[in-house]
Amino acid sequence: MKIGGTTATQWNAGVHVPWSQLKPGDLIFFAIDPKSPATIHHVVLNIDGKRYVHAPHTGSTVQVGTWTAKREAEYAGAVRPG
């Protein structure tokens, strides 16, 4: 399945799942205003609900990140590509 190359298309590329039902491979979105999908600025690939794979910025090396208070505050939702 193609999920698109922008956060907007990825946000709409599958089923939205609650935090409690996250599975490996789900996309997790972070936003300036978590209630507004228009402010999504970063998407990561869930590993296990505590760690995720992401590129911190364009051109950077892909890394494994962990949840921080900042990320929790920016959590906008998750999508399971279908």
CSV table of C-alpha atoms in Angstrom, one decimal:
chain,number,residue,atom,x,y,z
A,1,MET,CA,0.0,0.0,0.0
A,2,LYS,CA,1.2,3.5,-0.8
A,3,ILE,CA,0.9,5.9,2.2
A,4,GLY,CA,2.2,9.1,0.5
A,5,GLY,CA,5.2,11.2,1.1
A,6,THR,CA,3.7,13.9,3.3
A,7,THR,CA,2.3,13.9,6.8
A,8,ALA,CA,-1.1,14.9,5.5
A,9,THR,CA,-1.4,11.9,3.2
A,10,GLN,CA,0.0,9.6,5.8
A,11,TRP,CA,-2.4,10.8,8.4
A,12,ASN,CA,-5.3,9.8,6.1
A,13,ALA,CA,-3.6,6.5,4.8
A,14,GLY,CA,-5.2,4.1,7.2
A,15,VAL,CA,-7.2,3.4,10.4
A,16,HIS,CA,-6.6,5.7,13.4
A,17,VAL,CA,-5.8,3.6,16.4
A,18,PRO,CA,-5.8,4.6,20.1
A,19,TRP,CA,-2.5,4.6,22.0
A,20,SER,CA,-3.5,1.5,24.0
A,21,GLN,CA,-3.7,-0.5,20.7
A,22,LEU,CA,-0.4,0.5,19.1
A,23,LYS,CA,1.4,-2.3,17.2
A,24,PRO,CA,4.8,-2.3,15.7
A,25,GLY,CA,4.8,-0.6,12.3
A,26,ASP,CA,2.0,1.9,13.2
A,27,LEU,CA,2.7,5.5,12.3
A,28,ILE,CA,2.8,8.0,15.2
A,29,PHE,CA,2.2,11.7,14.6
A,30,PHE,CA,3.4,14.7,16.5
A,31,ALA,CA,1.9,18.2,16.1
A,32,ILE,CA,2.4,21.7,17.5
A,33,ASP,CA,-1.3,21.6,18.4
A,34,PRO,CA,-2.2,17.9,18.9
A,35,LYS,CA,-5.9,18.6,18.4
A,36,SER,CA,-5.2,20.0,14.9
A,37,PRO,CA,-3.9,17.6,12.2
A,38,ALA,CA,-2.9,20.7,10.1
A,39,THR,CA,0.0,21.3,12.6
A,40,ILE,CA,1.5,17.8,12.4
A,41,HIS,CA,5.3,18.3,11.9
A,42,HIS,CA,6.8,14.8,12.5
A,43,VAL,CA,5.9,11.2,11.9
A,44,VAL,CA,7.7,8.2,13.4
A,45,LEU,CA,7.4,4.4,13.0
A,46,ASN,CA,6.4,2.6,16.2
A,47,ILE,CA,8.6,-0.1,17.5
A,48,ASP,CA,7.0,-1.0,20.9
A,49,GLY,CA,5.1,2.0,22.3
A,50,LYS,CA,8.3,3.2,24.1
A,51,ARG,CA,10.6,3.4,21.1
A,52,TYR,CA,10.3,4.5,17.5
A,53,VAL,CA,12.3,4.8,14.3
A,54,HIS,CA,12.6,8.2,12.8
A,55,ALA,CA,14.9,10.7,11.0
A,56,PRO,CA,15.2,13.7,13.3
A,57,HIS,CA,15.3,16.1,10.3
A,58,THR,CA,15.7,15.9,6.5
A,59,GLY,CA,19.0,14.4,5.5
A,60,SER,CA,19.8,13.0,8.9
A,61,THR,CA,20.6,9.4,9.7
A,62,VAL,CA,17.6,7.2,10.8
A,63,GLN,CA,17.6,6.7,14.5
A,64,VAL,CA,15.8,4.9,17.3
A,65,GLY,CA,14.1,7.4,19.6
A,66,THR,CA,12.4,7.1,22.9
A,67,TRP,CA,9.4,8.8,24.4
A,68,THR,CA,10.0,12.1,26.2
A,69,ALA,CA,7.7,14.5,27.9
A,70,LYS,CA,8.0,16.8,24.9
A,71,ARG,CA,6.9,14.0,22.6
A,72,GLU,CA,4.0,13.1,24.8
A,73,ALA,CA,2.8,16.7,24.8
A,74,GLU,CA,3.0,16.7,21.0
A,75,TYR,CA,1.3,13.4,20.4
A,76,ALA,CA,-1.5,13.9,17.8
A,77,GLY,CA,-2.5,10.2,17.1
A,78,ALA,CA,-1.5,7.1,15.4
A,79,VAL,CA,-2.4,5.4,12.1
A,80,ARG,CA,-2.2,1.8,11.1
A,81,PRO,CA,-1.6,1.8,7.3
A,82,GLY,CA,-4.1,-0.6,5.7
